[in-house]
Coordinates of C-alpha atoms in Angstrom, one line a residue:
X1 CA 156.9 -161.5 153.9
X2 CA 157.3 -159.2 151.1
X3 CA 160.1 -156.7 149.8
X4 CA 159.4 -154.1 146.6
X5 CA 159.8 -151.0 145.1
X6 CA 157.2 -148.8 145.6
X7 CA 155.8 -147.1 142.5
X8 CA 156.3 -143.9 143.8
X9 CA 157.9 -140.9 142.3
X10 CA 160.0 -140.9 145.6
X11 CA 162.9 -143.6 146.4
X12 CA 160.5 -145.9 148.4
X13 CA 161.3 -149.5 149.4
X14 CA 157.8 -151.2 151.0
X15 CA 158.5 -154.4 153.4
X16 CA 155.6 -156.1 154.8
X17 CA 155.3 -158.8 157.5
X18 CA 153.1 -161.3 157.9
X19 CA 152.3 -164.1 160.6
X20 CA 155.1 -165.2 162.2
X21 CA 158.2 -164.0 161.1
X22 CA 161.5 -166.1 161.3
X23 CA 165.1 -165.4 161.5
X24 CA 165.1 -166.7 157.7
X25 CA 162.3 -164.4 156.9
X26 CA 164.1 -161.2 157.7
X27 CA 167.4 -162.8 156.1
X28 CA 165.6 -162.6 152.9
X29 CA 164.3 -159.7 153.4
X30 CA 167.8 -158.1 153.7
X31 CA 169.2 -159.7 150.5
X32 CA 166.1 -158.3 148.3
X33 CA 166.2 -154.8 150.4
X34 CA 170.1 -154.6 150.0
X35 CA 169.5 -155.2 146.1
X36 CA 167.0 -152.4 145.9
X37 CA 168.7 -150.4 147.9
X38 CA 171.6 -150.4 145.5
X39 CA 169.7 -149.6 142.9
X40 CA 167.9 -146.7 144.5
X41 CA 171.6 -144.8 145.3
X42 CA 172.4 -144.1 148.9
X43 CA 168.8 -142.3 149.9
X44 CA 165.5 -144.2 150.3
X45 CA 162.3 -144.6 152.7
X46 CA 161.0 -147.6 153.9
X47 CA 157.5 -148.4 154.5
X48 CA 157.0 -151.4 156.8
X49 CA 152.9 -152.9 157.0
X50 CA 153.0 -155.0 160.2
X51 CA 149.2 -155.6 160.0
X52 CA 148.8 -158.6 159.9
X53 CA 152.0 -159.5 161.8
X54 CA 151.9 -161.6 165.2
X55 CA 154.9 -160.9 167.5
X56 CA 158.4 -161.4 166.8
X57 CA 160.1 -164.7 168.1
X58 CA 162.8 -163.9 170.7
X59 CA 165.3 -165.1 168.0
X60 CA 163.9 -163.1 165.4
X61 CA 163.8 -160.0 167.6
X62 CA 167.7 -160.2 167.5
X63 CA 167.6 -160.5 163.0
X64 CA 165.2 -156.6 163.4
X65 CA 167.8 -155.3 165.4
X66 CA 170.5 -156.4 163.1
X67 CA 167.8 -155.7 160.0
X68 CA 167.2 -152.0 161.2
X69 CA 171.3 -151.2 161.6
X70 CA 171.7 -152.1 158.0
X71 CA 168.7 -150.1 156.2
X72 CA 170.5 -147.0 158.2
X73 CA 173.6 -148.5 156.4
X74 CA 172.5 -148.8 153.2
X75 CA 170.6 -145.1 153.1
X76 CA 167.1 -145.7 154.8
X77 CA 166.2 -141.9 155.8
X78 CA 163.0 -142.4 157.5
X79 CA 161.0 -145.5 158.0
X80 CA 156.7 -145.3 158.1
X81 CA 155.6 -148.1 159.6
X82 CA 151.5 -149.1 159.9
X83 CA 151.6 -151.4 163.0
X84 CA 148.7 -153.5 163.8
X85 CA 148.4 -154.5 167.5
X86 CA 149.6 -153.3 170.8
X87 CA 152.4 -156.4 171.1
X88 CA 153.7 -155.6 168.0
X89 CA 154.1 -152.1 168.9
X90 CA 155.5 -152.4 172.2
X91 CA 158.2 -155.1 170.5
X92 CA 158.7 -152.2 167.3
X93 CA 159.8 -149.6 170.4
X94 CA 162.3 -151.7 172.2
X95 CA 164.2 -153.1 169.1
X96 CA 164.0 -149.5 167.8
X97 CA 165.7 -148.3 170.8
X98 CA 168.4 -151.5 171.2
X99 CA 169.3 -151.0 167.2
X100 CA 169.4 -146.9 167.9
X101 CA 166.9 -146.6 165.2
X102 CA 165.8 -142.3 165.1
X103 CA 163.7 -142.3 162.1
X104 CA 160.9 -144.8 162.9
X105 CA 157.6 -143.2 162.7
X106 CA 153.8 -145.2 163.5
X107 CA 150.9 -145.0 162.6
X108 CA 147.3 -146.8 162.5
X109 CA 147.0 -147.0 159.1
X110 CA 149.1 -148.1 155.7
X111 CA 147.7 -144.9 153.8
X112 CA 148.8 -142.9 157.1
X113 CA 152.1 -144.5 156.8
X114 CA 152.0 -143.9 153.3
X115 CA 150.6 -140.2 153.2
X116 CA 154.0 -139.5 155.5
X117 CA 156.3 -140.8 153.3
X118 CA 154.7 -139.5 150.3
X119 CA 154.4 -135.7 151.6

């Protein structure tokens, strides 16, 4: 799991999963987003690279939900997210739809996901 600012001429914040990702995981993920957030003023993009991600845990499924209600808090706009396999998509869809998430867009690709956000 890793959180950044993109260098980008555009208010971009780049999270990436990896493996398995626990309730901790997306914990710290929060406190670094929130901090770049802030930073960024109250309007930013996300890109998410899911990759090389496995599925979420049941109790981590519950921290996205959560996770995803707070980047709309703290000014996420749209989030680009490059998802890897078919489980991982099916799993983005539900807690997209349980954390009333609009602005989720997927593609194959990072440099899809990227292009988006970047256009």
């Amino acid at each position: 799991m890793s959180v950044r600012r993109l260098d980008s001429t555009k208010p971009i914040i780049e999270i990436t999963w990896e493996g398995i990702v626990s309730p901790e995981h997306v914990e710290q993920a929060n406190t670094e987003i929130q901090r770049i957030a802030e930073q960024l003023g109250s309007s930013f993009d996300v890109l998410v690279d899911m990759r090389s991600m496995k599925a979420f845990p049941q109790d981590t499924k519950e921290k996205i939900v959560e996770h995803q209600k707070l980047l709309t808090q703290w000014g996420m706009k749209r989030a680009s997210v490059a998802v890897g396999g078919a489980i991982a998509k099916m799993q983005l869809n539900r807690i997209s739809k349980e954390s009333a998430h609009q602005t989720e867009f997927q593609w194959e690709t990072y440099d899809e996901a990227l292009a988006f956000l970047l256009k």
